[in-house]
Amino acid sequence: MKVFKFGGASVKDADGVRNLAEIVRTQGQDVLVVVSAMGKTTNALEDLVRAYVNQQANNVHTGLATIKAYHKQVISDLALTGEFSPVYETFAQLESYLSQKPNGSYDEIYDQIVSLGEVLSTQIIAAYLQQRAITAQWLDARQLVCTDTTFREGRVDWEETSLRINQNVPETGVKITQGFVGQTQANRTTTLGRDGSDYSAAIFAYCLNADSVTIWKDVPGVLNADPRWFDETILLDKLTYQDAIELAYYGATVIHPKTIKPLQNKGIPLYVRSFLKPDAPGTVIGNFEQHLSTPSFIFKVNQVLISLRPNDFSFIAEDNLSRIFGRFAQAGVKINLMQNTAISFSVVVDNNPDRVPALLTLLKQDFRVSYNDSLELITIRYYDQGTIDRVLVNKRLLLEQKSRYTVQLVVKDLG
Ligand code: ADP
Ligand code: ASP
Ligand code: MG
């Protein structure tokens, strides 16, 4: 069996759904198709959650109307005449949920609402496949992917998930299911973290011992840099699992970082291909001898460099480090880079306005805190001095960290 994954951009409108159907018809016989919410639906649902929790009736009303109108437009553009009533049942379910008073933590409510984006997209796509006479079985991923109760970042219970998947996913034919979603033992819906549908594809593939996973993207494959930031990118036709993990971990957003490890453990190849050019080979990630020969670049903007010095003049040793990491975990801030000297500790993080101010307040209890924002973090894998010099043109270097294969540069743009 193969696993295909289609992201939001690939199914943002009726043409996208038609294109998916064509790829499945021509390339997917015994395939499990994992799909994200259509277009920017997840963002729209996030706004709806905020309005609902704050009980802003007008915003709830318009948010819901916009989401419904968008999906109805796709249904109408696809001229769906067959069995698409499940979509209307999902609308009704959402409406009924929103008509009650909010109950539970923000994150739990978030998962009950935001997960429905994937439910809607797969219901529409399943109905369209049926209309095209492609027999496809719709599967509810919430009942297959079992997680703990960490809402918005559910941790997978691999044993239970594997059991459920193997009991319920047929070997042959086309199956369609949702990315991003799961369920606790007590049947509460969870999600796996933003952009988690790539990871869902890997979960299914791992449990099914799939022959391969293909994630269909709006780029020709994995490039040596994000084409949104760099003009002259190079397609990497082959990548080792290790290189792919490192690139994703440092922020190459083309693959969700959690996707690769389960596939590596079972030696399942991961193809990254273009849904716009479905005949092109793209990138294959697998067990190869040779690592990359071209330098790859990862670029993160809106970074903040935070430097800490203990108020009591102590050294940055185990006790201080554990206190620092505890504060970061408490504030829910992920560290992109860290470096220390005897008396100071520096970290670089995304400047998230919802989290960083609270983190700074926490840190100020024990440390003298200084920070520098509007920075960029550039990571180069397989660097050489010439490459570093080129990316530093017109930038002021604030911090540099080198390991054997990777260099990270924290810079201020002077342009
Ligand atoms: P999906 O809709 O499947 O979730 P994403 O938008 O998450 O797709 O991923 C595709 C995007 O990843 C591309 O449009 C591209 O801008 C970005 N990207 C970042 N780094 C790279 C890279 N190294 N190679 C290719 N694309 C990259
Ligand atoms: N729909 C979810 C998101 O936008 C999951 C995904 O697309 O991978 O984050
Ligand atoms: Mg993504």
Tab-separated table of C-alpha atoms and ligand atoms in Angstrom:
chain	number	residue	atom	x	y	z
A	1	MET	CA	0.000	0.000	0.000
A	2	LYS	CA	1.071	3.575	-0.681
A	3	VAL	CA	0.261	6.694	1.317
A	4	PHE	CA	-0.381	10.034	-0.416
A	5	LYS	CA	-0.686	13.329	1.421
A	6	PHE	CA	-2.262	16.478	-0.004
A	7	GLY	CA	-1.878	19.778	1.885
A	8	GLY	CA	-4.252	22.722	2.106
A	9	ALA	CA	-2.803	24.567	-0.884
A	10	SER	CA	-3.322	21.549	-3.152
A	11	VAL	CA	-7.080	21.393	-2.403
A	12	LYS	CA	-7.856	25.078	-1.990
A	13	ASP	CA	-10.519	25.096	-4.717
A	14	ALA	CA	-12.460	22.891	-7.142
A	15	ASP	CA	-9.521	22.732	-9.579
A	16	GLY	CA	-7.331	21.453	-6.772
A	17	VAL	CA	-9.824	18.706	-5.943
A	18	ARG	CA	-10.031	17.720	-9.627
A	19	ASN	CA	-6.260	17.605	-9.798
A	20	LEU	CA	-6.114	15.376	-6.687
A	21	ALA	CA	-8.652	13.017	-8.253
A	22	GLU	CA	-6.599	12.827	-11.436
A	23	ILE	CA	-3.408	12.009	-9.516
A	24	VAL	CA	-5.237	9.324	-7.519
A	25	ARG	CA	-6.819	7.892	-10.692
A	26	THR	CA	-3.522	7.667	-12.551
A	27	GLN	CA	-1.054	6.901	-9.775
A	28	GLY	CA	-2.873	5.515	-6.775
A	29	GLN	CA	-4.329	2.023	-6.896
A	30	ASP	CA	-4.081	0.728	-3.369
A	31	VAL	CA	-3.581	4.044	-1.724
A	32	LEU	CA	-4.450	5.769	1.524
A	33	VAL	CA	-4.942	9.475	0.820
A	34	VAL	CA	-4.371	11.818	3.768
A	35	VAL	CA	-5.759	15.318	3.264
A	36	SER	CA	-5.510	18.657	5.099
A	37	ALA	CA	-8.205	21.285	5.484
A	38	MET	CA	-8.885	23.279	2.298
A	39	GLY	CA	-6.811	26.420	1.688
A	40	LYS	CA	-6.628	28.615	4.769
A	41	THR	CA	-9.541	26.934	6.569
A	42	THR	CA	-7.443	26.073	9.645
A	43	ASN	CA	-6.616	29.766	10.155
A	44	ALA	CA	-10.298	30.664	9.732
A	45	LEU	CA	-11.282	28.019	12.286
A	46	GLU	CA	-8.645	29.338	14.706
A	47	ASP	CA	-10.266	32.793	14.455
A	48	LEU	CA	-13.643	31.181	15.067
A	49	VAL	CA	-12.357	29.488	18.238
A	50	ARG	CA	-11.072	32.821	19.563
A	51	ALA	CA	-14.425	34.504	18.885
A	52	TYR	CA	-16.346	31.603	20.437
A	53	VAL	CA	-14.269	31.420	23.611
A	54	ASN	CA	-14.590	35.196	24.030
A	55	GLN	CA	-18.316	34.882	23.262
A	56	GLN	CA	-18.234	37.480	20.491
A	57	ALA	CA	-21.525	36.487	18.870
A	58	ASN	CA	-21.086	38.647	15.757
A	59	ASN	CA	-17.621	37.333	14.990
A	60	VAL	CA	-18.778	33.761	15.571
A	61	HIS	CA	-21.645	34.343	13.173
A	62	THR	CA	-19.549	35.874	10.369
A	63	GLY	CA	-16.676	33.410	10.876
A	64	LEU	CA	-19.008	30.455	10.561
A	65	ALA	CA	-20.802	31.961	7.566
A	66	THR	CA	-17.493	32.541	5.747
A	67	ILE	CA	-16.297	28.976	6.344
A	68	LYS	CA	-19.618	27.549	5.162
A	69	ALA	CA	-19.766	29.765	2.091
A	70	TYR	CA	-16.229	28.781	1.085
A	71	HIS	CA	-16.959	25.059	1.229
A	72	LYS	CA	-20.349	25.474	-0.466
A	73	GLN	CA	-18.609	27.302	-3.294
A	74	VAL	CA	-16.257	24.361	-3.824
A	75	ILE	CA	-19.217	21.940	-3.750
A	76	SER	CA	-21.032	24.059	-6.300
A	77	ASP	CA	-17.946	24.468	-8.555
A	78	LEU	CA	-17.499	20.707	-8.521
A	79	ALA	CA	-21.156	20.332	-9.499
A	80	LEU	CA	-21.555	17.704	-6.796
A	81	THR	CA	-24.878	16.002	-7.138
A	82	GLY	CA	-24.259	12.764	-5.271
A	83	GLU	CA	-23.750	11.939	-1.629
A	84	PHE	CA	-22.472	15.131	-0.034
A	85	SER	CA	-24.912	15.346	2.864
A	86	PRO	CA	-22.158	14.421	5.392
A	87	VAL	CA	-20.730	17.900	4.749
A	88	TYR	CA	-24.011	19.434	5.890
A	89	GLU	CA	-24.038	17.192	8.933
A	90	THR	CA	-20.589	18.536	9.843
A	91	PHE	CA	-21.830	22.128	9.438
A	92	ALA	CA	-24.766	21.297	11.721
A	93	GLN	CA	-22.446	19.674	14.256
A	94	LEU	CA	-20.247	22.782	14.293
A	95	GLU	CA	-23.260	25.077	14.648
A	96	SER	CA	-24.650	23.044	17.498
A	97	TYR	CA	-21.268	23.087	19.304
A	98	LEU	CA	-20.995	26.869	18.897
A	99	SER	CA	-24.518	27.439	20.212
A	100	GLN	CA	-23.546	26.030	23.607
A	101	LYS	CA	-21.515	27.829	26.275
A	102	PRO	CA	-17.766	27.148	26.052
A	103	ASN	CA	-16.812	24.242	28.263
A	104	GLY	CA	-13.251	22.998	28.904
A	105	SER	CA	-9.780	24.437	28.374
A	106	TYR	CA	-9.024	26.674	25.394
A	107	ASP	CA	-6.842	24.006	23.814
A	108	GLU	CA	-9.483	21.308	24.179
A	109	ILE	CA	-12.150	23.541	22.626
A	110	TYR	CA	-9.690	24.449	19.869
A	111	ASP	CA	-9.244	20.806	18.895
A	112	GLN	CA	-13.000	20.073	18.827
A	113	ILE	CA	-13.543	22.948	16.376
A	114	VAL	CA	-10.353	23.183	14.303
A	115	SER	CA	-10.276	19.438	13.507
A	116	LEU	CA	-13.496	19.866	11.498
A	117	GLY	CA	-11.570	21.556	8.650
A	118	GLU	CA	-10.055	18.203	7.733
A	119	VAL	CA	-13.406	16.458	8.164
A	120	LEU	CA	-15.060	18.874	5.703
A	121	SER	CA	-12.325	18.646	3.079
A	122	THR	CA	-12.288	14.838	3.081
A	123	GLN	CA	-16.083	14.638	2.943
A	124	ILE	CA	-16.154	16.865	-0.133
A	125	ILE	CA	-13.279	15.025	-1.802
A	126	ALA	CA	-14.808	11.602	-1.082
A	127	ALA	CA	-18.079	12.742	-2.686
A	128	TYR	CA	-16.216	14.068	-5.715
A	129	LEU	CA	-14.226	10.840	-6.156
A	130	GLN	CA	-17.488	8.934	-6.032
A	131	GLN	CA	-18.919	11.213	-8.714
A	132	ARG	CA	-15.861	10.456	-10.879
A	133	ALA	CA	-16.552	6.725	-10.336
A	134	ILE	CA	-13.399	6.319	-8.267
A	135	THR	CA	-14.497	4.089	-5.410
A	136	ALA	CA	-13.003	5.530	-2.254
A	137	GLN	CA	-13.641	4.608	1.340
A	138	TRP	CA	-13.839	7.548	3.780
A	139	LEU	CA	-12.123	6.770	7.072
A	140	ASP	CA	-12.395	8.779	10.283
A	141	ALA	CA	-8.800	9.397	11.409
A	142	ARG	CA	-10.052	10.486	14.836
A	143	GLN	CA	-10.969	6.882	15.508
A	144	LEU	CA	-7.649	5.592	14.206
A	145	VAL	CA	-4.943	7.869	15.597
A	146	CYS	CA	-4.891	7.512	19.366
A	147	THR	CA	-3.148	10.244	21.386
A	148	ASP	CA	-2.677	11.423	24.949
A	149	THR	CA	-4.622	14.426	26.264
A	150	THR	CA	-2.102	17.082	25.204
A	151	PHE	CA	-4.623	19.084	23.205
A	152	ARG	CA	-3.165	20.925	20.181
A	153	GLU	CA	-0.002	18.782	20.306
A	154	GLY	CA	-1.321	15.259	20.850
A	155	ARG	CA	1.359	12.634	21.481
A	156	VAL	CA	0.718	9.423	19.602
A	157	ASP	CA	0.115	6.130	21.390
A	158	TRP	CA	1.821	4.021	18.736
A	159	GLU	CA	0.698	0.632	19.982
A	160	GLU	CA	-3.007	1.480	20.157
A	161	THR	CA	-2.857	3.452	16.895
A	162	SER	CA	-1.215	0.570	15.083
A	163	LEU	CA	-3.846	-1.826	16.382
A	164	ARG	CA	-6.731	0.381	15.277
A	165	ILE	CA	-5.239	1.165	11.880
A	166	ASN	CA	-4.525	-2.454	11.096
A	167	GLN	CA	-8.024	-3.487	12.137
A	168	ASN	CA	-9.804	-0.800	10.134
A	169	VAL	CA	-7.824	0.153	7.034
A	170	PRO	CA	-8.408	-2.237	4.124
A	171	GLU	CA	-5.347	-3.421	2.180
A	172	THR	CA	-6.750	-2.698	-1.260
A	173	GLY	CA	-8.572	0.130	-2.996
A	174	VAL	CA	-8.574	3.878	-2.432
A	175	LYS	CA	-9.068	5.159	1.096
A	176	ILE	CA	-9.401	8.793	2.089
A	177	THR	CA	-8.775	10.187	5.553
A	178	GLN	CA	-7.848	13.334	7.484
A	179	GLY	CA	-4.416	14.580	8.447
A	180	PHE	CA	-3.734	16.497	11.663
A	181	VAL	CA	-6.390	14.843	13.868
A	182	GLY	CA	-6.575	12.159	16.539
A	183	GLN	CA	-8.494	11.199	19.634
A	184	THR	CA	-7.808	10.491	23.321
A	185	GLN	CA	-8.668	7.194	24.995
A	186	ALA	CA	-11.808	8.974	26.268
A	187	ASN	CA	-12.865	9.857	22.687
A	188	ARG	CA	-12.052	13.580	22.836
A	189	THR	CA	-10.715	14.901	19.555
A	190	THR	CA	-7.100	16.096	19.545
A	191	THR	CA	-4.859	17.676	16.913
A	192	LEU	CA	-1.199	16.976	16.303
A	193	GLY	CA	0.113	20.560	16.031
A	194	ARG	CA	-0.056	23.043	13.152
A	195	ASP	CA	1.103	21.594	9.835
A	196	GLY	CA	0.745	18.118	11.322
A	197	SER	CA	-0.777	16.409	8.285
A	198	ASP	CA	2.624	15.358	6.920
A	199	TYR	CA	3.165	13.658	10.270
A	200	SER	CA	-0.247	11.939	10.005
A	201	ALA	CA	0.834	10.456	6.670
A	202	ALA	CA	3.949	9.064	8.364
A	203	ILE	CA	1.883	7.637	11.250
A	204	PHE	CA	-0.374	5.742	8.837
A	205	ALA	CA	2.558	4.570	6.718
A	206	TYR	CA	4.489	3.345	9.751
A	207	CYS	CA	1.515	1.410	11.143
A	208	LEU	CA	0.611	-0.075	7.761
A	209	ASN	CA	4.204	-0.892	6.750
A	210	ALA	CA	3.462	1.084	3.588
A	211	ASP	CA	5.682	0.777	0.511
A	212	SER	CA	6.128	4.542	0.273
A	213	VAL	CA	4.761	7.945	1.248
A	214	THR	CA	4.320	10.747	-1.282
A	215	ILE	CA	3.636	14.273	-0.094
A	216	TRP	CA	2.313	16.407	-2.943
A	217	LYS	CA	3.466	20.025	-2.674
A	218	ASP	CA	3.416	23.301	-4.592
A	219	VAL	CA	7.196	23.025	-5.134
A	220	PRO	CA	9.088	20.573	-7.389
A	221	GLY	CA	10.483	18.749	-4.339
A	222	VAL	CA	12.896	19.603	-1.544
A	223	LEU	CA	15.018	22.518	-2.733
A	224	ASN	CA	18.251	23.730	-1.182
A	225	ALA	CA	16.358	26.799	0.099
A	226	ASP	CA	12.806	28.088	0.387
A	227	PRO	CA	11.946	29.641	-3.014
A	228	ARG	CA	9.986	32.341	-1.177
A	229	TRP	CA	13.302	33.748	0.087
A	230	PHE	CA	15.917	32.637	-2.424
A	231	ASP	CA	15.817	33.128	-6.199
A	232	GLU	CA	18.175	30.479	-7.482
A	233	THR	CA	17.229	27.279	-5.743
A	234	ILE	CA	18.391	23.802	-6.681
A	235	LEU	CA	16.190	20.687	-6.546
A	236	LEU	CA	17.674	18.002	-4.297
A	237	ASP	CA	16.738	14.790	-6.079
A	238	LYS	CA	17.947	12.455	-3.309
A	239	LEU	CA	18.256	13.073	0.400
A	240	THR	CA	19.259	10.832	3.278
A	241	TYR	CA	16.788	10.557	6.163
A	242	GLN	CA	19.422	12.213	8.349
A	243	ASP	CA	19.759	15.253	6.073
A	244	ALA	CA	15.979	15.548	5.761
A	245	ILE	CA	15.548	15.408	9.547
A	246	GLU	CA	18.213	18.067	10.061
A	247	LEU	CA	16.766	20.401	7.398
A	248	ALA	CA	13.230	20.042	8.754
A	249	TYR	CA	14.392	20.423	12.343
A	250	TYR	CA	16.187	23.685	11.572
A	251	GLY	CA	13.060	25.021	9.890
A	252	ALA	CA	12.773	23.912	6.248
A	253	THR	CA	8.976	24.007	6.395
A	254	VAL	CA	8.478	21.839	3.311
A	255	ILE	CA	8.279	18.757	5.590
A	256	HIS	CA	6.954	18.712	9.135
A	257	PRO	CA	9.945	17.691	11.302
A	258	LYS	CA	8.146	14.801	13.032
A	259	THR	CA	7.430	13.104	9.686
A	260	ILE	CA	10.764	11.532	8.940
A	261	LYS	CA	11.801	9.502	11.991
A	262	PRO	CA	8.961	6.924	11.856
A	263	LEU	CA	9.658	6.403	8.153
A	264	GLN	CA	13.380	6.051	8.745
A	265	ASN	CA	12.750	3.410	11.416
A	266	LYS	CA	10.973	1.229	8.877
A	267	GLY	CA	13.010	2.249	5.822
A	268	ILE	CA	9.905	3.600	4.060
A	269	PRO	CA	10.887	6.008	1.246
A	270	LEU	CA	9.383	9.502	1.337
A	271	TYR	CA	8.759	11.215	-1.991
A	272	VAL	CA	8.198	14.965	-2.148
A	273	ARG	CA	6.594	15.800	-5.494
A	274	SER	CA	4.765	18.623	-7.204
A	275	PHE	CA	0.996	18.409	-7.504
A	276	LEU	CA	1.380	20.908	-10.347
A	277	LYS	CA	3.735	18.579	-12.286
A	278	PRO	CA	2.658	15.128	-11.151
A	279	ASP	CA	4.850	13.327	-13.672
A	280	ALA	CA	8.093	14.859	-12.439
A	281	PRO	CA	10.105	12.662	-10.048
A	282	GLY	CA	10.679	15.262	-7.300
A	283	THR	CA	12.809	14.330	-4.298
A	284	VAL	CA	13.215	10.915	-2.723
A	285	ILE	CA	14.267	10.640	0.895
A	286	GLY	CA	15.688	7.309	1.958
A	287	ASN	CA	18.718	5.268	3.004
A	288	PHE	CA	21.473	6.592	0.782
A	289	GLU	CA	25.231	6.404	1.269
A	290	GLN	CA	25.978	9.891	0.070
A	291	HIS	CA	24.976	12.953	1.994
A	292	LEU	CA	24.238	16.275	0.299
A	293	SER	CA	26.925	18.011	-1.690
A	294	THR	CA	25.171	21.360	-2.152
A	295	PRO	CA	24.854	23.818	0.732
A	296	SER	CA	21.241	24.171	1.930
A	297	PHE	CA	19.851	27.312	3.504
A	298	ILE	CA	17.139	27.841	6.072
A	299	PHE	CA	16.019	31.325	6.794
A	300	LYS	CA	13.910	32.455	9.767
A	301	VAL	CA	12.829	36.067	10.185
A	302	ASN	CA	11.378	37.900	13.181
A	303	GLN	CA	13.780	36.321	15.643
A	304	VAL	CA	14.655	37.653	19.074
A	305	LEU	CA	17.994	37.112	20.792
A	306	ILE	CA	17.572	36.932	24.563
A	307	SER	CA	20.634	37.120	26.829
A	308	LEU	CA	20.461	36.149	30.481
A	309	ARG	CA	22.849	36.826	33.355
A	310	PRO	CA	22.091	35.425	36.810
A	311	ASN	CA	21.163	38.148	39.313
A	312	ASP	CA	23.251	36.429	42.006
A	313	PHE	CA	26.458	36.409	39.856
A	314	SER	CA	26.485	32.598	39.782
A	315	PHE	CA	27.812	30.682	36.802
A	316	ILE	CA	25.648	29.245	34.039
A	317	ALA	CA	25.802	25.703	35.364
A	318	GLU	CA	23.340	22.844	35.889
A	319	ASP	CA	21.043	24.548	38.419
A	320	ASN	CA	20.680	27.739	36.398
A	321	LEU	CA	20.261	25.804	33.150
A	322	SER	CA	17.488	23.681	34.566
A	323	ARG	CA	15.731	26.810	35.855
A	324	ILE	CA	16.070	28.470	32.432
A	325	PHE	CA	14.709	25.466	30.523
A	326	GLY	CA	11.859	25.160	33.027
A	327	ARG	CA	10.842	28.770	32.301
A	328	PHE	CA	10.896	28.204	28.544
A	329	ALA	CA	8.773	25.078	28.885
A	330	GLN	CA	6.340	26.926	31.178
A	331	ALA	CA	5.957	29.753	28.643
A	332	GLY	CA	5.685	27.288	25.740
A	333	VAL	CA	8.551	28.909	23.822
A	334	LYS	CA	10.734	26.742	21.580
A	335	ILE	CA	14.436	27.498	21.407
A	336	ASN	CA	15.921	27.847	17.913
A	337	LEU	CA	19.526	28.272	19.033
A	338	MET	CA	21.390	28.566	22.339
A	339	GLN	CA	24.891	29.401	23.458
A	340	ASN	CA	26.481	30.068	26.822
A	341	THR	CA	29.577	31.558	28.427
A	342	ALA	CA	30.528	31.325	32.114
A	343	ILE	CA	28.121	34.041	33.192
A	344	SER	CA	25.681	34.519	30.341
A	345	PHE	CA	23.228	32.409	28.385
A	346	SER	CA	21.896	33.439	24.972
A	347	VAL	CA	18.919	32.003	23.152
A	348	VAL	CA	17.203	32.790	19.888
A	349	VAL	CA	13.449	32.250	19.572
A	350	ASP	CA	10.593	33.198	17.243
A	351	ASN	CA	9.229	36.557	18.387
A	352	ASN	CA	5.731	35.306	19.162
A	353	PRO	CA	3.781	38.207	20.737
A	354	ASP	CA	1.473	35.751	22.551
A	355	ARG	CA	4.321	34.066	24.396
A	356	VAL	CA	7.599	36.016	24.485
A	357	PRO	CA	6.472	38.885	26.814
A	358	ALA	CA	5.282	36.328	29.405
A	359	LEU	CA	8.569	34.449	29.071
A	360	LEU	CA	10.578	37.643	29.680
A	361	THR	CA	8.570	38.346	32.837
A	362	LEU	CA	9.272	34.834	34.112
A	363	LEU	CA	12.993	35.069	33.339
A	364	LYS	CA	13.339	38.451	35.038
A	365	GLN	CA	12.612	36.786	38.394
A	366	ASP	CA	16.141	35.329	38.460
A	367	PHE	CA	18.102	36.909	35.640
A	368	ARG	CA	19.178	40.201	34.223
A	369	VAL	CA	17.562	40.024	30.797
A	370	SER	CA	18.524	41.877	27.652
A	371	TYR	CA	17.106	41.274	24.223
A	372	ASN	CA	17.491	42.273	20.635
A	373	ASP	CA	14.618	41.800	18.190
A	374	SER	CA	13.943	42.012	14.414
A	375	LEU	CA	16.773	39.586	13.727
A	376	GLU	CA	17.209	36.790	11.213
A	377	LEU	CA	18.463	33.288	11.853
A	378	ILE	CA	20.249	31.734	8.903
A	379	THR	CA	21.174	28.054	9.030
A	380	ILE	CA	23.469	26.581	6.390
A	381	ARG	CA	23.941	22.824	6.183
A	382	TYR	CA	27.149	21.762	4.420
A	383	TYR	CA	28.624	25.233	4.588
A	384	ASP	CA	31.960	26.611	3.490
A	385	GLN	CA	33.493	30.002	4.187
A	386	GLY	CA	32.592	31.335	0.733
A	387	THR	CA	28.909	30.526	1.333
A	388	ILE	CA	28.949	32.162	4.763
A	389	ASP	CA	30.576	35.308	3.361
A	390	ARG	CA	27.942	35.530	0.643
A	391	VAL	CA	24.975	35.376	3.011
A	392	LEU	CA	26.566	37.915	5.351
A	393	VAL	CA	26.689	40.688	2.748
A	394	ASN	CA	24.836	43.682	4.198
A	395	LYS	CA	24.208	41.926	7.517
A	396	ARG	CA	25.669	42.479	10.978
A	397	LEU	CA	26.618	39.200	12.629
A	398	LEU	CA	25.546	38.960	16.283
A	399	LEU	CA	26.158	35.320	17.014
A	400	GLU	CA	27.590	32.340	15.173
A	401	GLN	CA	27.499	28.657	16.008
A	402	LYS	CA	29.276	25.975	14.020
A	403	SER	CA	29.153	22.221	14.141
A	404	ARG	CA	30.784	19.863	11.674
A	405	TYR	CA	28.109	20.188	8.998
A	406	THR	CA	25.918	23.070	10.108
A	407	VAL	CA	26.474	26.737	10.815
A	408	GLN	CA	23.859	29.036	12.350
A	409	LEU	CA	24.156	32.790	12.030
A	410	VAL	CA	22.096	35.324	13.933
A	411	VAL	CA	22.144	38.552	11.973
A	412	LYS	CA	20.657	41.995	11.720
A	413	ASP	CA	19.762	43.070	8.206
A	414	LEU	CA	21.467	46.363	7.382
A	415	GLY	CA	19.684	46.823	4.058
B	1	ADP	P1	1.387	21.852	2.628
B	1	ADP	O1	0.255	22.635	2.026
B	1	ADP	O2	1.524	20.515	2.036
B	1	ADP	O3	1.349	21.806	4.119
B	1	ADP	P2	3.603	23.673	2.916
B	1	ADP	O4	3.148	25.035	2.523
B	1	ADP	O5	3.700	23.380	4.379
B	1	ADP	O6	2.712	22.608	2.178
B	1	ADP	O7	5.036	23.370	2.274
B	1	ADP	C1	5.384	23.820	1.011
B	1	ADP	C2	6.164	25.112	1.107
B	1	ADP	O8	7.386	24.891	1.804
B	1	ADP	C3	6.636	25.676	-0.218
B	1	ADP	O9	5.648	26.479	-0.811
B	1	ADP	C4	7.896	26.463	0.137
B	1	ADP	O10	7.652	27.860	0.182
B	1	ADP	C5	8.243	25.980	1.535
B	1	ADP	N1	9.640	25.540	1.684
B	1	ADP	C6	10.436	25.845	2.753
B	1	ADP	N2	11.650	25.311	2.624
B	1	ADP	C7	11.653	24.635	1.450
B	1	ADP	C8	12.630	23.828	0.790
B	1	ADP	N3	13.848	23.635	1.292
B	1	ADP	N4	12.272	23.251	-0.382
B	1	ADP	C9	11.037	23.419	-0.901
B	1	ADP	N5	10.070	24.174	-0.323
B	1	ADP	C10	10.363	24.766	0.843
B	2	ASP	N1	-4.695	21.927	8.511
B	2	ASP	C1	-3.601	21.889	9.476
B	2	ASP	C2	-2.842	23.202	9.443
B	2	ASP	O1	-3.116	24.042	8.598
B	2	ASP	C3	-2.690	20.723	9.281
B	2	ASP	C4	-1.894	20.735	7.993
B	2	ASP	O2	-2.308	21.397	7.036
B	2	ASP	O3	-0.865	20.059	7.913
B	2	ASP	O4	-1.988	23.407	10.279
B	3	MG	MG	2.681	22.055	5.727
